[in-house]
mmCIF file of C-alpha atoms and ligand atoms in Angstrom:
data_model
loop_
_atom_site.group_PDB
_atom_site.id
_atom_site.type_symbol
_atom_site.label_atom_id
_atom_site.label_comp_id
_atom_site.label_asym_id
_atom_site.label_seq_id
_atom_site.Cartn_x
_atom_site.Cartn_y
_atom_site.Cartn_z
ATOM 1 C CA MET A 1 8.663 -64.293 -81.583
ATOM 2 C CA THR A 2 11.153 -61.512 -82.211
ATOM 3 C CA GLU A 3 8.246 -59.290 -83.358
ATOM 4 C CA ASP A 4 6.403 -60.035 -80.116
ATOM 5 C CA LEU A 5 9.339 -58.866 -77.989
ATOM 6 C CA VAL A 6 9.759 -55.664 -80.031
ATOM 7 C CA GLN A 7 6.004 -54.998 -79.779
ATOM 8 C CA LYS A 8 6.104 -55.479 -75.986
ATOM 9 C CA HIS A 9 9.100 -53.247 -75.653
ATOM 10 C CA PHE A 10 7.537 -50.299 -77.626
ATOM 11 C CA HIS A 11 4.195 -50.838 -76.008
ATOM 12 C CA LYS A 12 5.773 -49.984 -72.661
ATOM 13 C CA LYS A 13 8.200 -47.394 -73.969
ATOM 14 C CA ALA A 14 6.074 -45.370 -76.434
ATOM 15 C CA ASP A 15 5.927 -42.241 -74.292
ATOM 16 C CA ASP A 16 9.617 -42.531 -73.430
ATOM 17 C CA PHE A 17 10.480 -42.838 -77.094
ATOM 18 C CA ASP A 18 8.482 -39.784 -78.080
ATOM 19 C CA SER A 19 10.101 -37.751 -75.314
ATOM 20 C CA ILE A 20 13.357 -37.883 -77.341
ATOM 21 C CA TYR A 21 11.562 -35.556 -79.792
ATOM 22 C CA THR A 22 9.637 -33.396 -77.256
ATOM 23 C CA GLY A 23 12.401 -33.125 -74.680
ATOM 24 C CA GLN A 24 9.821 -33.743 -71.945
ATOM 25 C CA LYS A 25 12.295 -35.503 -69.603
ATOM 26 C CA SER A 26 14.691 -34.566 -66.793
ATOM 27 C CA GLY A 27 17.491 -32.142 -67.486
ATOM 28 C CA ILE A 28 20.132 -34.849 -67.247
ATOM 29 C CA ALA A 29 18.294 -37.089 -69.624
ATOM 30 C CA ARG A 30 18.029 -34.217 -72.087
ATOM 31 C CA LEU A 31 21.694 -33.635 -71.821
ATOM 32 C CA LEU A 32 22.439 -37.289 -72.410
ATOM 33 C CA ASP A 33 20.202 -37.245 -75.489
ATOM 34 C CA LYS A 34 22.150 -34.248 -76.740
ATOM 35 C CA TRP A 35 25.435 -35.925 -76.262
ATOM 36 C CA PHE A 36 24.552 -39.489 -77.399
ATOM 37 C CA ARG A 37 21.534 -39.104 -79.699
ATOM 38 C CA TRP A 38 22.506 -36.099 -81.801
ATOM 39 C CA ASP A 39 22.405 -38.453 -84.763
ATOM 40 C CA MET A 40 18.618 -38.874 -84.337
ATOM 41 C CA GLU A 41 18.260 -35.132 -85.037
ATOM 42 C CA LYS A 42 20.500 -35.337 -88.056
ATOM 43 C CA ARG A 43 18.629 -38.330 -89.430
ATOM 44 C CA PHE A 44 15.426 -36.434 -89.010
ATOM 45 C CA GLN A 45 16.838 -33.452 -90.995
ATOM 46 C CA ARG A 46 18.342 -35.735 -93.706
ATOM 47 C CA THR A 47 15.146 -37.644 -94.069
ATOM 48 C CA ILE A 48 13.096 -34.535 -94.673
ATOM 49 C CA GLU A 49 15.715 -33.261 -97.097
ATOM 50 C CA GLU A 50 15.779 -36.521 -99.010
ATOM 51 C CA CYS A 51 12.037 -36.547 -99.341
ATOM 52 C CA GLY A 52 12.425 -33.264 -101.344
ATOM 53 C CA ASP A 53 9.295 -31.787 -102.910
ATOM 54 C CA VAL A 54 6.534 -34.204 -101.769
ATOM 55 C CA SER A 55 3.790 -32.183 -103.219
ATOM 56 C CA GLY A 56 1.141 -34.543 -104.695
ATOM 57 C CA LYS A 57 3.183 -37.603 -103.683
ATOM 58 C CA THR A 58 2.258 -40.675 -101.638
ATOM 59 C CA ILE A 59 4.491 -41.771 -98.776
ATOM 60 C CA ILE A 60 4.467 -44.815 -96.588
ATOM 61 C CA ASP A 61 6.250 -44.470 -93.160
ATOM 62 C CA VAL A 62 6.922 -48.021 -92.034
ATOM 63 C CA GLY A 63 7.311 -48.209 -88.261
ATOM 64 C CA CYS A 64 6.088 -44.564 -88.000
ATOM 65 C CA GLY A 65 6.147 -44.721 -84.204
ATOM 66 C CA SER A 66 4.771 -41.487 -82.674
ATOM 67 C CA GLY A 67 4.392 -39.914 -86.184
ATOM 68 C CA ARG A 68 7.031 -37.115 -85.918
ATOM 69 C CA PHE A 69 8.038 -37.430 -89.568
ATOM 70 C CA MET A 70 4.444 -37.359 -90.693
ATOM 71 C CA GLU A 71 3.932 -34.285 -88.573
ATOM 72 C CA VAL A 72 6.487 -32.332 -90.703
ATOM 73 C CA LEU A 73 5.645 -33.914 -94.073
ATOM 74 C CA GLN A 74 1.975 -33.325 -93.769
ATOM 75 C CA GLY A 75 2.435 -29.663 -94.158
ATOM 76 C CA LYS A 76 4.256 -30.057 -97.506
ATOM 77 C CA ASN A 77 1.138 -30.950 -99.542
ATOM 78 C CA PRO A 78 1.556 -34.738 -100.127
ATOM 79 C CA SER A 79 -1.493 -36.520 -101.439
ATOM 80 C CA LEU A 80 -1.231 -39.273 -98.831
ATOM 81 C CA ILE A 81 1.070 -40.322 -95.877
ATOM 82 C CA LEU A 82 0.314 -43.707 -94.549
ATOM 83 C CA GLY A 83 1.889 -44.270 -91.155
ATOM 84 C CA LEU A 84 2.089 -47.928 -90.164
ATOM 85 C CA ASP A 85 3.182 -49.383 -86.923
ATOM 86 C CA PHE A 86 2.415 -52.555 -85.087
ATOM 87 C CA VAL A 87 2.332 -50.918 -81.649
ATOM 88 C CA PRO A 88 -1.091 -49.334 -80.875
ATOM 89 C CA ASN A 89 0.401 -47.083 -78.171
ATOM 90 C CA MET A 90 2.748 -45.435 -80.688
ATOM 91 C CA LEU A 91 -0.232 -44.746 -82.886
ATOM 92 C CA ILE A 92 -2.274 -43.220 -80.008
ATOM 93 C CA ILE A 93 0.515 -40.581 -79.675
ATOM 94 C CA ALA A 94 0.643 -40.155 -83.532
ATOM 95 C CA ARG A 95 -3.082 -39.729 -83.810
ATOM 96 C CA LYS A 96 -3.051 -37.046 -81.146
ATOM 97 C CA ILE A 97 -0.182 -35.202 -82.796
ATOM 98 C CA LEU A 98 -1.504 -35.354 -86.311
ATOM 99 C CA SER A 99 -5.097 -34.449 -85.565
ATOM 100 C CA GLU A 100 -3.944 -31.524 -83.485
ATOM 101 C CA GLN A 101 -2.132 -30.059 -86.411
ATOM 102 C CA MET A 102 -4.481 -29.860 -89.340
ATOM 103 C CA ALA A 103 -8.180 -30.287 -90.137
ATOM 104 C CA ASP A 104 -7.957 -31.740 -93.618
ATOM 105 C CA ASN A 105 -4.697 -33.597 -93.272
ATOM 106 C CA PRO A 106 -3.451 -36.240 -95.744
ATOM 107 C CA CYS A 107 -2.377 -38.634 -93.041
ATOM 108 C CA GLU A 108 -3.692 -42.121 -92.395
ATOM 109 C CA LEU A 109 -2.598 -44.424 -89.608
ATOM 110 C CA ALA A 110 -2.829 -48.138 -89.676
ATOM 111 C CA THR A 111 -1.934 -50.809 -87.086
ATOM 112 C CA GLY A 112 -0.152 -53.895 -88.242
ATOM 113 C CA ASP A 113 2.999 -55.726 -89.192
ATOM 114 C CA PHE A 114 4.324 -54.420 -92.444
ATOM 115 C CA ASN A 115 5.494 -57.950 -93.457
ATOM 116 C CA ARG A 116 1.952 -59.201 -93.285
ATOM 117 C CA MET A 117 0.112 -56.332 -94.890
ATOM 118 C CA GLU A 118 -1.087 -56.003 -98.481
ATOM 119 C CA PHE A 119 -1.151 -52.698 -100.309
ATOM 120 C CA ARG A 120 -3.413 -51.874 -103.224
ATOM 121 C CA LYS A 121 -0.961 -49.414 -104.833
ATOM 122 C CA PRO A 122 2.779 -48.640 -104.470
ATOM 123 C CA PHE A 123 3.910 -45.448 -102.772
ATOM 124 C CA ASP A 124 6.278 -42.808 -104.238
ATOM 125 C CA ILE A 125 8.457 -42.762 -101.166
ATOM 126 C CA THR A 126 9.018 -45.315 -98.458
ATOM 127 C CA LEU A 127 10.402 -44.309 -95.084
ATOM 128 C CA ALA A 128 12.026 -46.817 -92.717
ATOM 129 C CA ILE A 129 13.612 -44.735 -90.051
ATOM 130 C CA GLY A 130 14.842 -46.445 -86.866
ATOM 131 C CA LEU A 131 13.060 -49.589 -87.985
ATOM 132 C CA PHE A 132 15.775 -52.079 -89.139
ATOM 133 C CA ASP A 133 17.289 -51.958 -85.621
ATOM 134 C CA TYR A 134 14.504 -54.317 -84.688
ATOM 135 C CA ILE A 135 14.106 -56.538 -87.795
ATOM 136 C CA ALA A 136 15.379 -60.115 -87.666
ATOM 137 C CA GLU A 137 15.062 -60.632 -91.435
ATOM 138 C CA PRO A 138 15.901 -57.330 -93.081
ATOM 139 C CA LEU A 139 16.297 -58.671 -96.595
ATOM 140 C CA GLN A 140 12.750 -60.039 -96.618
ATOM 141 C CA MET A 141 11.561 -56.628 -95.496
ATOM 142 C CA LEU A 142 13.676 -54.747 -98.074
ATOM 143 C CA LYS A 143 12.234 -56.940 -100.813
ATOM 144 C CA LYS A 144 8.777 -56.086 -99.695
ATOM 145 C CA MET A 145 9.710 -52.375 -99.558
ATOM 146 C CA ARG A 146 11.087 -52.641 -103.109
ATOM 147 C CA HIS A 147 7.723 -54.047 -104.076
ATOM 148 C CA VAL A 148 5.768 -51.086 -102.668
ATOM 149 C CA THR A 149 8.114 -48.310 -103.624
ATOM 150 C CA ARG A 150 7.814 -46.336 -106.816
ATOM 151 C CA GLU A 151 10.540 -43.696 -106.551
ATOM 152 C CA LYS A 152 12.752 -43.827 -103.423
ATOM 153 C CA LEU A 153 13.466 -45.752 -100.207
ATOM 154 C CA ILE A 154 14.899 -43.739 -97.341
ATOM 155 C CA ALA A 155 16.093 -45.960 -94.433
ATOM 156 C CA THR A 156 18.411 -46.030 -91.449
ATOM 157 C CA PHE A 157 20.385 -48.969 -90.138
ATOM 158 C CA PRO A 158 22.316 -48.950 -86.779
ATOM 159 C CA ARG A 159 26.022 -49.407 -87.278
ATOM 160 C CA ALA A 160 27.776 -52.590 -86.128
ATOM 161 C CA GLY A 161 31.082 -52.708 -84.342
ATOM 162 C CA THR A 162 30.946 -49.518 -82.252
ATOM 163 C CA LEU A 163 31.271 -49.345 -78.454
ATOM 164 C CA ARG A 164 27.818 -47.741 -78.294
ATOM 165 C CA SER A 165 26.263 -50.663 -80.307
ATOM 166 C CA ALA A 166 27.661 -53.119 -77.680
ATOM 167 C CA ILE A 167 26.248 -50.976 -74.837
ATOM 168 C CA ARG A 168 22.861 -50.672 -76.616
ATOM 169 C CA LYS A 169 22.739 -54.434 -77.164
ATOM 170 C CA VAL A 170 23.268 -55.060 -73.383
ATOM 171 C CA ARG A 171 20.760 -52.230 -72.394
ATOM 172 C CA LEU A 172 18.014 -53.563 -74.666
ATOM 173 C CA SER A 173 18.676 -57.155 -73.614
ATOM 174 C CA LEU A 174 17.718 -56.120 -70.081
ATOM 175 C CA TYR A 175 14.333 -55.107 -71.517
ATOM 176 C CA LYS A 176 14.300 -58.422 -73.591
ATOM 177 C CA CYS A 177 14.162 -56.350 -76.817
ATOM 178 C CA PRO A 178 16.265 -57.765 -79.708
ATOM 179 C CA VAL A 179 18.371 -55.305 -81.693
ATOM 180 C CA TYR A 180 20.448 -55.865 -84.820
ATOM 181 C CA PHE A 181 23.409 -53.961 -86.235
ATOM 182 C CA PHE A 182 24.821 -53.656 -89.757
ATOM 183 C CA LYS A 183 28.016 -52.882 -91.632
ATOM 184 C CA PRO A 184 27.738 -50.515 -94.682
ATOM 185 C CA GLU A 185 28.692 -53.255 -97.151
ATOM 186 C CA GLN A 186 25.975 -55.525 -95.735
ATOM 187 C CA VAL A 187 23.403 -52.762 -96.186
ATOM 188 C CA ARG A 188 24.464 -52.155 -99.701
ATOM 189 C CA SER A 189 24.434 -55.830 -100.703
ATOM 190 C CA MET A 190 20.961 -56.370 -99.113
ATOM 191 C CA MET A 191 19.591 -53.289 -100.875
ATOM 192 C CA GLU A 192 20.980 -54.527 -104.223
ATOM 193 C CA GLU A 193 19.609 -57.986 -103.662
ATOM 194 C CA ALA A 194 16.200 -56.552 -102.824
ATOM 195 C CA GLY A 195 16.220 -54.695 -106.173
ATOM 196 C CA PHE A 196 17.377 -51.148 -105.382
ATOM 197 C CA THR A 197 19.774 -49.219 -107.362
ATOM 198 C CA ASP A 198 21.566 -45.748 -107.119
ATOM 199 C CA ILE A 199 22.240 -46.693 -103.475
ATOM 200 C CA GLN A 200 23.723 -43.920 -101.394
ATOM 201 C CA LEU A 201 25.031 -44.621 -97.931
ATOM 202 C CA GLU A 202 26.113 -42.095 -95.384
ATOM 203 C CA ALA A 203 27.436 -42.955 -91.983
ATOM 204 C CA PHE A 204 27.092 -40.542 -89.073
ATOM 205 C CA GLY A 205 26.955 -41.104 -85.343
ATOM 206 C CA GLN A 206 25.659 -44.600 -84.682
ATOM 207 C CA LEU A 207 23.823 -45.057 -87.972
ATOM 208 C CA ILE A 208 23.950 -45.606 -91.640
ATOM 209 C CA PHE A 209 21.589 -43.389 -93.591
ATOM 210 C CA ALA A 210 20.631 -45.115 -96.839
ATOM 211 C CA THR A 211 18.709 -44.175 -99.943
ATOM 212 C CA GLY A 212 17.971 -46.198 -103.024
ATOM 213 C CA LYS A 213 15.746 -46.218 -106.053
ATOM 214 C CA PRO A 214 13.838 -49.259 -107.246
ATOM 215 C CA PHE A 215 15.491 -51.022 -110.077
ATOM 216 C CA LEU A 216 13.153 -50.924 -112.980
HETATM 217 C C1 SAM B 301 12.498 -46.726 -82.910
HETATM 218 S S1 SAM B 301 10.834 -46.698 -83.412
HETATM 219 C C2 SAM B 301 11.032 -45.494 -84.760
HETATM 220 C C3 SAM B 301 9.799 -44.679 -85.020
HETATM 221 C C4 SAM B 301 9.916 -43.578 -86.069
HETATM 222 N N1 SAM B 301 10.184 -44.161 -87.372
HETATM 223 C C5 SAM B 301 10.915 -42.595 -85.707
HETATM 224 O O1 SAM B 301 12.061 -42.693 -86.185
HETATM 225 O O2 SAM B 301 10.619 -41.656 -84.883
HETATM 226 C C6 SAM B 301 10.610 -48.169 -84.385
HETATM 227 C C7 SAM B 301 9.152 -48.545 -84.651
HETATM 228 O O3 SAM B 301 9.069 -49.562 -85.591
HETATM 229 C C8 SAM B 301 7.933 -50.298 -85.200
HETATM 230 N N2 SAM B 301 8.028 -51.593 -85.903
HETATM 231 C C9 SAM B 301 9.015 -52.569 -85.781
HETATM 232 N N3 SAM B 301 8.829 -53.634 -86.504
HETATM 233 C C10 SAM B 301 7.661 -53.378 -87.254
HETATM 234 C C11 SAM B 301 6.932 -54.052 -88.242
HETATM 235 N N4 SAM B 301 7.306 -55.263 -88.647
HETATM 236 N N5 SAM B 301 5.719 -53.495 -88.693
HETATM 237 C C12 SAM B 301 5.361 -52.345 -88.232
HETATM 238 N N6 SAM B 301 6.021 -51.505 -87.345
HETATM 239 C C13 SAM B 301 7.117 -52.101 -86.821
HETATM 240 C C14 SAM B 301 7.943 -50.338 -83.724
HETATM 241 O O4 SAM B 301 6.665 -50.641 -83.150
HETATM 242 C C15 SAM B 301 8.429 -48.869 -83.401
HETATM 243 O O5 SAM B 301 7.359 -48.025 -83.195
#
């Protein structure tokens, strides 16, 4: 039920979402993004930084959306980047971006709900950026991520208790899209319970940027 609403939302909003990256919107909208969504740019930079040297590595980007992280990572010589999203319209954009970039690229795209998919092998790095905002059962998803991650999880969680989170909740409720918010201690305890260790949390803007290694 929750998943259906999220899927419907991003089905309609795929191009709008990607325009946050491309800046293809009105001048006022661009200015608002600069003021209120600067943390998206920082989370992008931090994610790429945290991935480190991905040469020869395998990466799964859960909820890859329009593929903007894959676009950058594909040039760093990974052996595979699997982008997974349950909204086909997002993957249409991703496919266009990725195939425009390189002939022999390491990217694969798959449509589906991460919670319902089986993977033959684990991945070195799991990305979950801007995903937990829409996940009703985050612990269950983190457990599955632990299962498929060999080296590192890099994830973001929207912060609870800010004025912007309240405004966002109202705004998304107008589109009938559920959204969830988290406190740092909640993120830490969920990650621990899911089997991650060496957990690092960093709060900036409206989000919590989290990394963790699977507990062996
Ligand atoms: C806000 S977008 C973030 C996209 C991308 N990670 C980024 O930061 O640019 C969240 C994406 O997660 C996808 N998503 C949400 N729940 C999912 C699930 N259970 N399985 C696969 N994709 C999911 C949505 O379709 C949407 O494209």
